[in-house]
Amino acid sequence: MTEQTRTDEVTIPSQAAPERAEPTAAEPTPEEPQVAEPAAAEPRSEEPQVAEPAAVEPQVAEPVAVEPQVAEPAAAEGTSAEPAPADGVAPLPVPASPPRRRLRDRRGLRAAARWTAALLVFGVLGGAAAYGVTQPERTEIPGLRTPDDGRWTYPALKLPKLPEGAPRPMDAQHNAAGRHYADPRTLLLPAPAGAKVDRTFPDRTGWLPTADFVKVFQTSYRAELTRTLAQDTLRHIAARAWTAQDGTRTEVYLLQFATQAYARETNAGLAMSGTPAQAASTAHDEDWGFSDVPAGQSADVFDESEPRGPQHVRVAYVQAGDTVAVILLSKAGTQPAVPFHQTVKLQAQLLG
């Protein structure tokens, strides 16, 4: 049974198609279907508009079923309800405007933005603080003062100017002999801050006689050392001495030879038999690293063996090219290793 919708006593088919008209026996022409026009209803915004069905022309040759017109669905809330056009083509639906963002979402976005800005600010401040901590000396930062380890304060070191075109002593490609073209007296390590320089050592010329140098070692070795220095073509000896504020006496000797081969031979003899006169015996310093001098140099570092005498003695032999450096430190009581190692390293750098 077909559901009928009644409006002003006119029946409009809702779902089923209209029945096909029966032609008469005398004339095959089909009857023209009667389509009732809907009466105009009062326009109301809340009710849907019923589309007017298009007129159907009868076909002469063969009857054609007339399909019913289905009413347009009601417009969604937020869109304007417009009647279908006369040609039966329904217009595209107008999309509803997007709903406004909820207040809760906006508050969440603002909170996230505030936290992001805060994190950026703290990151910048933390980076600035880390940079400030790493730049100055630790002794200048309150609360991070480094305990005094006994090292000395040396002036800024500067290599002397070489003659034009002269290579550096450690330049093996251009200076196979390892010769120092600078005056050895300009390669002596300066005294640290607060030290008292011995102006009488060696003398005003700055050159030390060989006989004075051999007295640094024990009596049993002096004669052999004198012959070795003469045979190994010793050219001259530069020397400097000072007494630090803690009472440590430092003596630095630079022995320059004709070639680095002779310097290497003399350095090996000193490391084997060169015990200072103030020490009964010496042993290799276990706290010294073999890589603490520039490349191409060699260093033999010794500490006085126990039991020690009234003076604690430390001595080092550094060979750099055609020059051998002898660094001798002595101090009453116990002599710390830090200033001694510091002095050896700095003198080796000047010879590089």
mmCIF file with all atom_site columns, C-alpha atoms in Angstrom, residues 137 147-157 189-196 240-252 312 314 327-332 334-347:
data_model
loop_
_atom_site.group_PDB
_atom_site.id
_atom_site.type_symbol
_atom_site.label_atom_id
_atom_site.label_alt_id
_atom_site.label_comp_id
_atom_site.label_asym_id
_atom_site.label_entity_id
_atom_site.label_seq_id
_atom_site.pdbx_PDB_ins_code
_atom_site.Cartn_x
_atom_site.Cartn_y
_atom_site.Cartn_z
_atom_site.occupancy
_atom_site.B_iso_or_equiv
_atom_site.pdbx_formal_charge
_atom_site.auth_seq_id
_atom_site.auth_comp_id
_atom_site.auth_asym_id
_atom_site.auth_atom_id
_atom_site.pdbx_PDB_model_num
ATOM 1  C CA . GLU A 1 137 ? 90.410  31.528 34.608 1.00 0.00 ? 137 GLU A CA 1
ATOM 2  C CA . PRO A 1 147 ? 93.945  25.278 44.872 1.00 0.00 ? 147 PRO A CA 1
ATOM 3  C CA . ASP A 1 148 ? 97.498  26.493 44.377 1.00 0.00 ? 148 ASP A CA 1
ATOM 4  C CA . ASP A 1 149 ? 99.560  23.603 42.991 1.00 0.00 ? 149 ASP A CA 1
ATOM 5  C CA . GLY A 1 150 ? 102.863 25.472 43.198 1.00 0.00 ? 150 GLY A CA 1
ATOM 6  C CA . ARG A 1 151 ? 103.256 26.443 39.548 1.00 0.00 ? 151 ARG A CA 1
ATOM 7  C CA . TRP A 1 152 ? 105.056 29.627 38.676 1.00 0.00 ? 152 TRP A CA 1
ATOM 8  C CA . THR A 1 153 ? 103.871 32.578 36.624 1.00 0.00 ? 153 THR A CA 1
ATOM 9  C CA . TYR A 1 154 ? 106.086 33.007 33.599 1.00 0.00 ? 154 TYR A CA 1
ATOM 10 C CA . PRO A 1 155 ? 105.941 35.964 31.237 1.00 0.00 ? 155 PRO A CA 1
ATOM 11 C CA . ALA A 1 156 ? 104.528 35.490 27.764 1.00 0.00 ? 156 ALA A CA 1
ATOM 12 C CA . LEU A 1 157 ? 107.015 33.516 25.677 1.00 0.00 ? 157 LEU A CA 1
ATOM 13 C CA . LEU A 1 189 ? 113.692 30.624 29.470 1.00 0.00 ? 189 LEU A CA 1
ATOM 14 C CA . PRO A 1 190 ? 113.037 33.915 31.329 1.00 0.00 ? 190 PRO A CA 1
ATOM 15 C CA . ALA A 1 191 ? 112.676 33.953 35.113 1.00 0.00 ? 191 ALA A CA 1
ATOM 16 C CA . PRO A 1 192 ? 109.124 33.669 36.498 1.00 0.00 ? 192 PRO A CA 1
ATOM 17 C CA . ALA A 1 193 ? 107.334 36.495 38.274 1.00 0.00 ? 193 ALA A CA 1
ATOM 18 C CA . GLY A 1 194 ? 108.740 37.301 41.712 1.00 0.00 ? 194 GLY A CA 1
ATOM 19 C CA . ALA A 1 195 ? 112.001 35.396 41.144 1.00 0.00 ? 195 ALA A CA 1
ATOM 20 C CA . LYS A 1 196 ? 115.389 36.934 41.836 1.00 0.00 ? 196 LYS A CA 1
ATOM 21 C CA . ARG A 1 240 ? 120.732 31.609 33.260 1.00 0.00 ? 240 ARG A CA 1
ATOM 22 C CA . ALA A 1 241 ? 119.845 31.173 36.952 1.00 0.00 ? 241 ALA A CA 1
ATOM 23 C CA . TRP A 1 242 ? 117.272 32.535 39.398 1.00 0.00 ? 242 TRP A CA 1
ATOM 24 C CA . THR A 1 243 ? 115.774 31.861 42.827 1.00 0.00 ? 243 THR A CA 1
ATOM 25 C CA . ALA A 1 244 ? 111.983 31.646 43.081 1.00 0.00 ? 244 ALA A CA 1
ATOM 26 C CA . GLN A 1 245 ? 109.892 32.996 45.931 1.00 0.00 ? 245 GLN A CA 1
ATOM 27 C CA . ASP A 1 246 ? 109.586 29.523 47.464 1.00 0.00 ? 246 ASP A CA 1
ATOM 28 C CA . GLY A 1 247 ? 113.384 29.248 47.647 1.00 0.00 ? 247 GLY A CA 1
ATOM 29 C CA . THR A 1 248 ? 113.892 26.965 44.633 1.00 0.00 ? 248 THR A CA 1
ATOM 30 C CA . ARG A 1 249 ? 117.152 27.567 42.764 1.00 0.00 ? 249 ARG A CA 1
ATOM 31 C CA . THR A 1 250 ? 116.821 27.083 39.008 1.00 0.00 ? 250 THR A CA 1
ATOM 32 C CA . GLU A 1 251 ? 119.728 26.797 36.565 1.00 0.00 ? 251 GLU A CA 1
ATOM 33 C CA . VAL A 1 252 ? 119.204 26.463 32.798 1.00 0.00 ? 252 VAL A CA 1
ATOM 34 C CA . HIS A 1 312 ? 115.983 18.057 46.959 1.00 0.00 ? 312 HIS A CA 1
ATOM 35 C CA . ARG A 1 314 ? 115.547 17.453 40.080 1.00 0.00 ? 314 ARG A CA 1
ATOM 36 C CA . ILE A 1 327 ? 117.426 22.155 33.596 1.00 0.00 ? 327 ILE A CA 1
ATOM 37 C CA . LEU A 1 328 ? 118.503 21.776 37.226 1.00 0.00 ? 328 LEU A CA 1
ATOM 38 C CA . LEU A 1 329 ? 116.312 22.644 40.230 1.00 0.00 ? 329 LEU A CA 1
ATOM 39 C CA . SER A 1 330 ? 117.265 22.358 43.900 1.00 0.00 ? 330 SER A CA 1
ATOM 40 C CA . LYS A 1 331 ? 115.359 23.287 47.039 1.00 0.00 ? 331 LYS A CA 1
ATOM 41 C CA . ALA A 1 332 ? 115.785 22.737 50.757 1.00 0.00 ? 332 ALA A CA 1
ATOM 42 C CA . THR A 1 334 ? 110.862 18.869 49.469 1.00 0.00 ? 334 THR A CA 1
ATOM 43 C CA . GLN A 1 335 ? 110.598 20.284 45.963 1.00 0.00 ? 335 GLN A CA 1
ATOM 44 C CA . PRO A 1 336 ? 107.190 19.928 44.231 1.00 0.00 ? 336 PRO A CA 1
ATOM 45 C CA . ALA A 1 337 ? 107.105 18.392 40.775 1.00 0.00 ? 337 ALA A CA 1
ATOM 46 C CA . VAL A 1 338 ? 104.662 20.865 39.189 1.00 0.00 ? 338 VAL A CA 1
ATOM 47 C CA . PRO A 1 339 ? 106.965 23.894 38.782 1.00 0.00 ? 339 PRO A CA 1
ATOM 48 C CA . PHE A 1 340 ? 109.781 21.600 37.674 1.00 0.00 ? 340 PHE A CA 1
ATOM 49 C CA . HIS A 1 341 ? 107.710 19.988 34.910 1.00 0.00 ? 341 HIS A CA 1
ATOM 50 C CA . GLN A 1 342 ? 106.364 23.388 33.962 1.00 0.00 ? 342 GLN A CA 1
ATOM 51 C CA . THR A 1 343 ? 109.874 24.779 33.523 1.00 0.00 ? 343 THR A CA 1
ATOM 52 C CA . VAL A 1 344 ? 111.000 21.812 31.412 1.00 0.00 ? 344 VAL A CA 1
ATOM 53 C CA . LYS A 1 345 ? 108.021 22.054 29.069 1.00 0.00 ? 345 LYS A CA 1
ATOM 54 C CA . LEU A 1 346 ? 108.387 25.789 28.525 1.00 0.00 ? 346 LEU A CA 1
ATOM 55 C CA . GLN A 1 347 ? 112.097 25.533 27.783 1.00 0.00 ? 347 GLN A CA 1
#
